[in-house]
Amino acid sequence: MSVGPGSVSGSVSCAGPLSDILGFGRIEGKLEEHSGIYECVYKTSPDITGQVNISVSPQVMAYKKSEHGNEGDTGVLTCKNPSFPPVSFWAWYRNGHELIVNGSGRYIIKSSGNKTELRILKLNIEEDTGDYHCNATNSYGSGSAVVNLRVRSRLAALWPFLGIVAEVLVLVTIIFIYEKRRKPDEVLDGKSPAAPPLSDPVNNEV
């Protein structure tokens, strides 16, 4: 049995002249989520088994739909295919059409069965920010998913700290100016009254 993506349901059973069958089941929901090899057993003496393969085109999923990385670090984008049969070929595209070749430039691709990983060395804000498409192909078709990569400046993590430092400096400056202006006023307000003039001892004797 092979189907394309969609919300469908179906039965897993073994056809044959024997009526006593174990392992009859019904699949509800998306059939691609239940793809794989099913085994049913004919209850005879001895038992006879049969297989039903539910095969679909790749149902590719991004490990994370959005990834973040710091400039200069290594970015890692991952996609997987949980359906059956396994993927026979993986490919990565930048912005939907630029094929990424393994080992070219700063790109390293590692693919194994139903999982693929794209590593981007020494992330660059201008060159690497954007959408990356992972495309999978098997004998029943192909499927893809998109991962959005955002590259941040190394100073991005320092901006909150620098903002706090700037606020503290502004506050200290305001307090300093206020105190400097207030001190002359305090000196004037606290100035002691002038002492009376000293009397002339000569005149006092007369």
Coordinates of C-alpha atoms in Angstrom, one line a residue, residues 23-124:
G23 CA -3.4 -9.0 13.9
F24 CA -6.3 -7.3 12.1
G25 CA -6.3 -3.6 12.8
R26 CA -7.6 -0.3 11.7
I27 CA -5.5 2.9 11.3
E28 CA -7.1 6.2 12.2
G29 CA -5.9 9.6 11.3
K30 CA -2.9 10.4 9.1
L31 CA -1.8 7.2 7.4
E32 CA 1.8 8.6 6.9
E33 CA 2.2 8.7 10.7
H34 CA 1.7 5.0 10.8
S35 CA 3.7 4.0 7.8
G36 CA 5.9 0.9 8.2
I37 CA 5.9 -2.8 8.0
Y38 CA 2.9 -4.6 9.6
E39 CA 2.8 -8.3 10.3
C40 CA -0.3 -10.4 10.5
V41 CA -0.6 -14.0 11.7
Y42 CA -2.8 -16.7 10.3
K43 CA -3.7 -18.9 13.2
T44 CA -3.0 -22.3 11.7
S45 CA -0.8 -25.2 12.7
P46 CA 1.8 -24.1 12.3
D47 CA 1.1 -20.3 12.3
I48 CA 1.6 -18.5 8.9
T49 CA 2.6 -14.9 8.9
G50 CA 2.2 -12.3 6.3
Q51 CA 3.4 -8.7 5.9
V52 CA 1.7 -5.5 4.8
N53 CA 3.9 -2.5 3.9
I54 CA 2.4 0.9 4.3
S55 CA 4.7 3.2 2.3
V56 CA 4.5 6.9 1.8
S57 CA 6.6 9.7 0.4
P58 CA 9.0 11.4 2.9
Q59 CA 7.2 13.4 5.6
V60 CA 10.1 15.7 6.4
M61 CA 10.2 17.6 9.7
A62 CA 12.7 20.2 10.9
Y63 CA 14.1 19.5 14.3
K64 CA 13.6 23.3 15.0
K65 CA 11.8 25.6 12.6
S66 CA 13.9 28.5 13.7
E67 CA 17.6 28.3 14.7
H68 CA 19.8 31.0 16.2
G69 CA 23.6 31.3 16.2
N70 CA 26.2 33.8 17.2
E71 CA 28.5 35.3 14.6
G72 CA 31.7 33.2 14.3
D73 CA 30.2 30.1 15.8
T74 CA 29.1 26.9 14.0
G75 CA 25.4 26.7 13.1
V76 CA 23.7 23.3 13.1
L77 CA 20.4 22.7 11.2
T78 CA 18.7 19.3 11.4
C79 CA 15.8 17.6 9.6
K80 CA 14.3 14.1 10.0
N81 CA 11.8 11.8 8.3
P82 CA 9.7 9.6 10.6
S83 CA 7.9 7.8 7.8
F84 CA 8.5 4.6 5.8
P85 CA 10.4 3.7 3.6
P86 CA 13.6 5.4 4.6
V87 CA 15.1 8.3 2.6
S88 CA 17.4 7.4 -0.2
F89 CA 18.7 10.9 -0.9
W90 CA 18.9 14.1 1.0
A91 CA 19.7 17.6 -0.4
W92 CA 19.9 21.1 1.2
Y93 CA 19.0 24.3 -0.5
R94 CA 19.6 27.9 0.6
N95 CA 16.7 30.3 -0.1
G96 CA 14.8 27.5 -1.8
H97 CA 17.0 27.2 -5.0
E98 CA 20.7 27.4 -4.2
L99 CA 21.9 23.8 -3.9
I100 CA 24.5 23.4 -1.1
V101 CA 27.3 21.0 -2.0
N102 CA 28.8 19.1 0.9
G103 CA 32.4 20.3 1.7
S104 CA 32.0 23.5 -0.4
G105 CA 32.9 26.7 1.4
R106 CA 31.9 26.5 5.0
Y107 CA 29.2 23.8 4.6
I108 CA 29.3 20.2 5.9
I109 CA 26.4 17.9 5.4
K110 CA 26.0 14.6 7.3
S111 CA 23.1 12.4 6.2
S112 CA 22.2 8.9 7.5
G113 CA 18.9 7.2 6.7
N114 CA 16.1 9.3 8.0
K115 CA 18.2 12.1 9.4
T116 CA 20.3 14.9 7.8
E117 CA 22.4 17.6 9.4
L118 CA 23.8 20.8 7.9
R119 CA 26.7 22.5 9.6
I120 CA 27.7 26.0 8.7
L121 CA 31.2 27.0 10.0
K122 CA 32.0 30.5 11.2
L123 CA 28.6 32.0 10.9
N124 CA 28.3 35.3 9.1

